[in-house]
Rosetta silent file (secondary structure, phi, psi, omega in degrees, C-alpha in Angstrom):
SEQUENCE: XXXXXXXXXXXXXXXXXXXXXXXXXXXXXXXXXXXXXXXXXXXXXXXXXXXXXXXXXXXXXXXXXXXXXXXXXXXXXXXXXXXXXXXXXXXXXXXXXXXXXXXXXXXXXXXXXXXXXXXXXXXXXXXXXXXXXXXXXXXXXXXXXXXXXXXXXXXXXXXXXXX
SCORE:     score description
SCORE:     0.000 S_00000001
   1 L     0.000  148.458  172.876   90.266   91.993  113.357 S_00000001
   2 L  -137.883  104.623  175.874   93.477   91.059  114.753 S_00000001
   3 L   -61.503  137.862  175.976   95.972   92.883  116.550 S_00000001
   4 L  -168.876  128.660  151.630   99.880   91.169  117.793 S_00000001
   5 E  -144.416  149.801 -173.392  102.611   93.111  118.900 S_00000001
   6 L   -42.332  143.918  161.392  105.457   91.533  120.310 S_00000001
   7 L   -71.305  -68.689 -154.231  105.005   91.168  124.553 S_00000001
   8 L   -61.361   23.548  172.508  108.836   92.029  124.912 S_00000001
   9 L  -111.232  -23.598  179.668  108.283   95.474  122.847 S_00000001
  10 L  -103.464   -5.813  171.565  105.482   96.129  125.088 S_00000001
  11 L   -92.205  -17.449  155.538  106.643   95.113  128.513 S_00000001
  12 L   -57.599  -31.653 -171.118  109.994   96.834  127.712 S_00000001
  13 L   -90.049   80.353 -170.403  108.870   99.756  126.840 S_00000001
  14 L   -85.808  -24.285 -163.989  108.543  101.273  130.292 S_00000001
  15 L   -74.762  150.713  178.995  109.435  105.115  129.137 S_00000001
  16 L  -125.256   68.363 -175.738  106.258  106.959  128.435 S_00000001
  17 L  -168.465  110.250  126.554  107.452  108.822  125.127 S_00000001
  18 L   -19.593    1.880 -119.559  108.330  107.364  121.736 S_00000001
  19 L   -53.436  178.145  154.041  111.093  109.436  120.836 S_00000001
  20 L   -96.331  124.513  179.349  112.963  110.001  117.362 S_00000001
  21 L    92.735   45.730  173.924  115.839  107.377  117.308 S_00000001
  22 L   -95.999  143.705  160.514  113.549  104.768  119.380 S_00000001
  23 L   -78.100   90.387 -173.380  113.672  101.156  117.683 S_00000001
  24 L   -37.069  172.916  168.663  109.729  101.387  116.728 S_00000001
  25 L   -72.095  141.556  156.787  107.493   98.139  118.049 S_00000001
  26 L  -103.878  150.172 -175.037  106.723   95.448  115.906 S_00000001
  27 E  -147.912  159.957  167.772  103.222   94.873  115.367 S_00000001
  28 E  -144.437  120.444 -174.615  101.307   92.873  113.090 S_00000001
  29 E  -126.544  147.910  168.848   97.485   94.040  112.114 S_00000001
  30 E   -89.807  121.056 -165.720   94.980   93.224  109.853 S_00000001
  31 L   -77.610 -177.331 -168.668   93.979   96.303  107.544 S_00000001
  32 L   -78.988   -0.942 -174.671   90.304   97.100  106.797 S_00000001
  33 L  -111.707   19.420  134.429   90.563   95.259  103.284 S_00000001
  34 L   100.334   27.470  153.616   91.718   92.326  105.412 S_00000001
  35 L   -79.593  175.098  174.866   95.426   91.575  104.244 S_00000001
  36 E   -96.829  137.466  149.669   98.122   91.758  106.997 S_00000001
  37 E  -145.948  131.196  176.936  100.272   94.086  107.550 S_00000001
  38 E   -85.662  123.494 -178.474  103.431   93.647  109.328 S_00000001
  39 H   -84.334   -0.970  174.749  105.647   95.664  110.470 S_00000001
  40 H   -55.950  -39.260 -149.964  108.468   93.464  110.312 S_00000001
  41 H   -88.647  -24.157  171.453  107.876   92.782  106.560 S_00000001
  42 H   -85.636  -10.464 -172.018  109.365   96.590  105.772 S_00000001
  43 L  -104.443  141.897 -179.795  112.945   96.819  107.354 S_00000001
  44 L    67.490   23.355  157.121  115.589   97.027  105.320 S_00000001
  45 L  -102.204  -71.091  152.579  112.574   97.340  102.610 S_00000001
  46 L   -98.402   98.532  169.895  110.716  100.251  102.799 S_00000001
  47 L   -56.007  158.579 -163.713  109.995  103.458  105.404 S_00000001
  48 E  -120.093  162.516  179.379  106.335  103.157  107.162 S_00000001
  49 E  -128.122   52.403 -166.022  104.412  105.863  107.822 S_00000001
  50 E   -65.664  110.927  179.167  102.100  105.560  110.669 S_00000001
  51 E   -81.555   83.826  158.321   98.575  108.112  111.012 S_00000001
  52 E   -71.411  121.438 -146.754   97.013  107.041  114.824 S_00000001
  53 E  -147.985  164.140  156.322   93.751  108.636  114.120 S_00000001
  54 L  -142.827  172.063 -163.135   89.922  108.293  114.787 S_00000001
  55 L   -78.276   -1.318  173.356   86.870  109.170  112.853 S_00000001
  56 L  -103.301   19.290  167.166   85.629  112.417  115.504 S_00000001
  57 L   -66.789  102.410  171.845   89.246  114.096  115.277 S_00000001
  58 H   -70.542  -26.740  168.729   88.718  117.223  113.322 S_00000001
  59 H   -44.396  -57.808  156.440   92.672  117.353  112.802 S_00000001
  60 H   -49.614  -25.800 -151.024   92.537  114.215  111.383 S_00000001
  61 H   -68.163  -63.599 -161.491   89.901  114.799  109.188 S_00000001
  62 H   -44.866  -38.737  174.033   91.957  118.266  108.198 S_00000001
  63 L   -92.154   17.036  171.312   94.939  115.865  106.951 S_00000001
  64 H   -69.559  -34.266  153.741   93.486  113.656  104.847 S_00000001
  65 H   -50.906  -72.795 -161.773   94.253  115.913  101.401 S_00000001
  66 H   -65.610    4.351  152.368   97.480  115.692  102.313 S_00000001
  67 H   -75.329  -48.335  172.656   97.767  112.259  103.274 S_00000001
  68 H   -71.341   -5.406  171.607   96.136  110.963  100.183 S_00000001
  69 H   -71.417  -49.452 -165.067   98.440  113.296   98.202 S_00000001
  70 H   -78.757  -46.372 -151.891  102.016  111.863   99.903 S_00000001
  71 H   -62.762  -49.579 -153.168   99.823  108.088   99.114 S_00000001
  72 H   -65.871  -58.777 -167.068   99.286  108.909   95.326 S_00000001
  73 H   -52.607  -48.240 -150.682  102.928  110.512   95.221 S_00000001
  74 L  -138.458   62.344  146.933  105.365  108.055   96.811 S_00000001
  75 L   -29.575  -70.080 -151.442  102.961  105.184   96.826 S_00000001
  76 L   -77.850  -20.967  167.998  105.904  103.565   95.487 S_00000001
  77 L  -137.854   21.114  178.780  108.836  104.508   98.247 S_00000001
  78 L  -153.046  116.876  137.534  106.858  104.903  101.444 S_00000001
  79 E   -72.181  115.719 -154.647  104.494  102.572  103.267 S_00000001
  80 E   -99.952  117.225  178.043  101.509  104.212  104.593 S_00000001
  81 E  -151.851  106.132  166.945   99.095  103.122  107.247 S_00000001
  82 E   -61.018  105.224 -167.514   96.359  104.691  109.227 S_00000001
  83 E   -90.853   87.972  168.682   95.782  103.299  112.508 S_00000001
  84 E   -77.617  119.472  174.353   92.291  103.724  114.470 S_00000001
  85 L   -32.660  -30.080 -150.056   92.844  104.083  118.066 S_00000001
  86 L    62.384   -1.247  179.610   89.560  102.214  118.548 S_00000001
  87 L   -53.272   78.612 -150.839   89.156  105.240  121.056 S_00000001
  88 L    32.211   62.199  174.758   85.007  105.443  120.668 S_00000001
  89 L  -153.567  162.674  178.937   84.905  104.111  117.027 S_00000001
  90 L  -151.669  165.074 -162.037   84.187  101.346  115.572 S_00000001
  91 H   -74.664    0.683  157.064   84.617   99.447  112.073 S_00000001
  92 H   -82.737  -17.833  176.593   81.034  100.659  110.849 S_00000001
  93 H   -91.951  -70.605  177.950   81.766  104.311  111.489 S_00000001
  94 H   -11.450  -82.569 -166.610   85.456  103.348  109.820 S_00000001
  95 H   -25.452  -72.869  169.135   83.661  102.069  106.916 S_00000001
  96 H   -45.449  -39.269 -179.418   81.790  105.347  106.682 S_00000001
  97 H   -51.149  -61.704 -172.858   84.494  107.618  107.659 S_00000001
  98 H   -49.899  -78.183 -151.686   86.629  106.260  104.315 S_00000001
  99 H   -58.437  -40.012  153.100   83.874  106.426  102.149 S_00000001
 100 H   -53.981  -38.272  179.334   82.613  109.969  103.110 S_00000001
 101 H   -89.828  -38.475 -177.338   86.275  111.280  103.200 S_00000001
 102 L    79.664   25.032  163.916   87.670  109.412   99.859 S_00000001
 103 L   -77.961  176.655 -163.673   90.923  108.243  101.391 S_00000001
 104 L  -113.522    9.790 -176.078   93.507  106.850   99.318 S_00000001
 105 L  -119.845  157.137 -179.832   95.707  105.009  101.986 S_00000001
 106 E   -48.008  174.903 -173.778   95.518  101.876  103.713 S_00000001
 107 E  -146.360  163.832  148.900   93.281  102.039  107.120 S_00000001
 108 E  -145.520  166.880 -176.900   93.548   99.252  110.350 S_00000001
 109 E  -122.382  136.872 -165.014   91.091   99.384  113.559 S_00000001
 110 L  -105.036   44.975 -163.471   93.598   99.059  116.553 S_00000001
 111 L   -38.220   92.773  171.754   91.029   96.710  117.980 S_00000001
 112 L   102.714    9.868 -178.988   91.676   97.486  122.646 S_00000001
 113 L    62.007   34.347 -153.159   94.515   99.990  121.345 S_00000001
 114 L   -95.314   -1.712  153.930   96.923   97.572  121.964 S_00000001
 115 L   -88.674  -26.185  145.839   99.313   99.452  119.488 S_00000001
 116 L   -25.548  -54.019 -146.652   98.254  102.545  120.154 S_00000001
 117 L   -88.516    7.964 -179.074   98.721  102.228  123.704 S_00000001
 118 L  -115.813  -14.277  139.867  102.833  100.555  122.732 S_00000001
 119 L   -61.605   -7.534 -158.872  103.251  103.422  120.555 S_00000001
 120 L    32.790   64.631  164.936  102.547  105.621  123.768 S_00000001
 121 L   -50.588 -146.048   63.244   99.734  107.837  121.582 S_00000001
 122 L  -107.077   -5.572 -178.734   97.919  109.793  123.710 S_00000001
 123 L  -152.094  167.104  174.522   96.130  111.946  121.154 S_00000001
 124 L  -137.064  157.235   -3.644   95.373  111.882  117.308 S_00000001
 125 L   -84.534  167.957  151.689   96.493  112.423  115.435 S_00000001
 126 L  -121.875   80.349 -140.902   99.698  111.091  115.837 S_00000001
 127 L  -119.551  160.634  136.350  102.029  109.885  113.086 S_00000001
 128 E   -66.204  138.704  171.548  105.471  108.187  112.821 S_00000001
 129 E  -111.520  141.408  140.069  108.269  108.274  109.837 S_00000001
 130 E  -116.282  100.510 -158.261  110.189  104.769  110.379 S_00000001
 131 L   -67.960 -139.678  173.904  112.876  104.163  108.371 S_00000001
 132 L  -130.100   48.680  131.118  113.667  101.345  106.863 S_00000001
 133 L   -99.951   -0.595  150.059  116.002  100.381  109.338 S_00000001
 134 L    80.986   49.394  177.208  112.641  100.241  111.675 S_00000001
 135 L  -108.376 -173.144 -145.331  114.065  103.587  113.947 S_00000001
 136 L  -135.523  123.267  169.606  111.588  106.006  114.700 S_00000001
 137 L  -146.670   20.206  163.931  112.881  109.529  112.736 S_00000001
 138 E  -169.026  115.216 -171.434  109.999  111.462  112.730 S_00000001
 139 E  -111.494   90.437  152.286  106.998  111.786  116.076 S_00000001
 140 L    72.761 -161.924 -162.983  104.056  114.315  114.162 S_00000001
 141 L    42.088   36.549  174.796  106.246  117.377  112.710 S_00000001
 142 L   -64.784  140.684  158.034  106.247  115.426  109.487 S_00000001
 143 L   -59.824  111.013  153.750  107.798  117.039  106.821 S_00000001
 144 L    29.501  -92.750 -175.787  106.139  118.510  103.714 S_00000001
 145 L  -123.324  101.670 -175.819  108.457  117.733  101.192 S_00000001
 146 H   -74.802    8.640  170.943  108.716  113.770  101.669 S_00000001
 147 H   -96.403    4.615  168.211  111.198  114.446   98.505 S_00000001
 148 H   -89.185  -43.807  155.033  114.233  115.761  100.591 S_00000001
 149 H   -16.823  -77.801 -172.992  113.374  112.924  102.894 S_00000001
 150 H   -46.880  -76.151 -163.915  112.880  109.710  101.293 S_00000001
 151 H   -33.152  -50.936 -175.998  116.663  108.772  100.117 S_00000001
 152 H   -87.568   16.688  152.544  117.810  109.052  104.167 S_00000001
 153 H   -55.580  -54.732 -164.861  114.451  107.309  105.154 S_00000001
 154 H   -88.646    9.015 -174.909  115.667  104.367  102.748 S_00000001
 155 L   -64.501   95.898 -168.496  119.516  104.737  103.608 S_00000001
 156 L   -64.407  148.199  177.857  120.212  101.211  105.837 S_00000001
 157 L   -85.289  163.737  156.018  122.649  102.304  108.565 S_00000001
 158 H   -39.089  -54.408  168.212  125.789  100.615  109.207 S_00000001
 159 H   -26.670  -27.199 -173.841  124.785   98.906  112.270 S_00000001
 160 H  -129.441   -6.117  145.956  123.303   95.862  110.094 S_00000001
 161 L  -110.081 -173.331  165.986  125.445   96.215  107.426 S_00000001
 162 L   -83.280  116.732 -167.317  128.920   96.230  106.252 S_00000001
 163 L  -108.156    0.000    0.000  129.988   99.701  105.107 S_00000001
């Protein structure tokens, strides 16, 4: 597996809190069915959805209807990606974890945490809204009802265009 996130997003990042209205990190990972996924490849496309998670988390475990519920639902206006810390797991307990649980969203192994640790995680879960101007607008306290949401997730700000 292979993990890249930009050096300047992680030597920059000196603050030790993500915030909401943070420019998230770009990263680029390989997911467990072994396409890439970038996060670069979604702004000004699509909001991301980031899960940092592992397979002995009982929280996580506890969100998994409702993660595969938002995946089935807005499949189609939200990219979704679960992120293993690599925090004492590994891709054969992954493997199981999925199969035993039935999720329905994409998965990556955060192979040394190096996005984890540029996200400043410290526990899982932990998820991110990004919009799709690649800002940070939701740290855990995800909303519910991603259908009040989504339109100012996909709204591009002014800053990069002309309004």
């Amino acid at each position: 597996m292979t993990t890249q996130v930009a050096a300047t997003e992680i030597s920059s990042q000196s603050k030790k809190f993500l915030a909401v209205g943070d420019v998230a990190p770009q990263f680029v990972i390989q997911r467990l069915n072994g396409s890439q996924f970038s996060l670069a490849d979604y702004k000004g496309k699509k909001p991301v959805y980031l899960i940092f998670w592992n397979t002995w988390c009982g929280y996580c475990i506890k969100k998994i209807p409702k993660i595969n519920a938002i995946a089935r639902q807005y499949r189609q206006d939200i990219e979704i990606l679960a992120i293993n810390t690599s925090w004492s797991d590994n891709l054969g307990a992954i493997s199981e974890f999925q199969t035993e649980h039935q999720t329905d969203y994409p998965m990556a192994f955060d192979d040394e945490a190096v996005i984890t640790k540029s996200y400043h995680v410290w526990g899982a879960p932990t998820e991110f809204i990004i919009d799709i101007n690649g800002v940070v607008v939701h740290r855990d306290n995800i909303p519910d009802a991603f259908d009040t949401h989504i339109a100012r997730w996909q709204k591009t700000s002014c800053q990069q265009e002309v309004c």
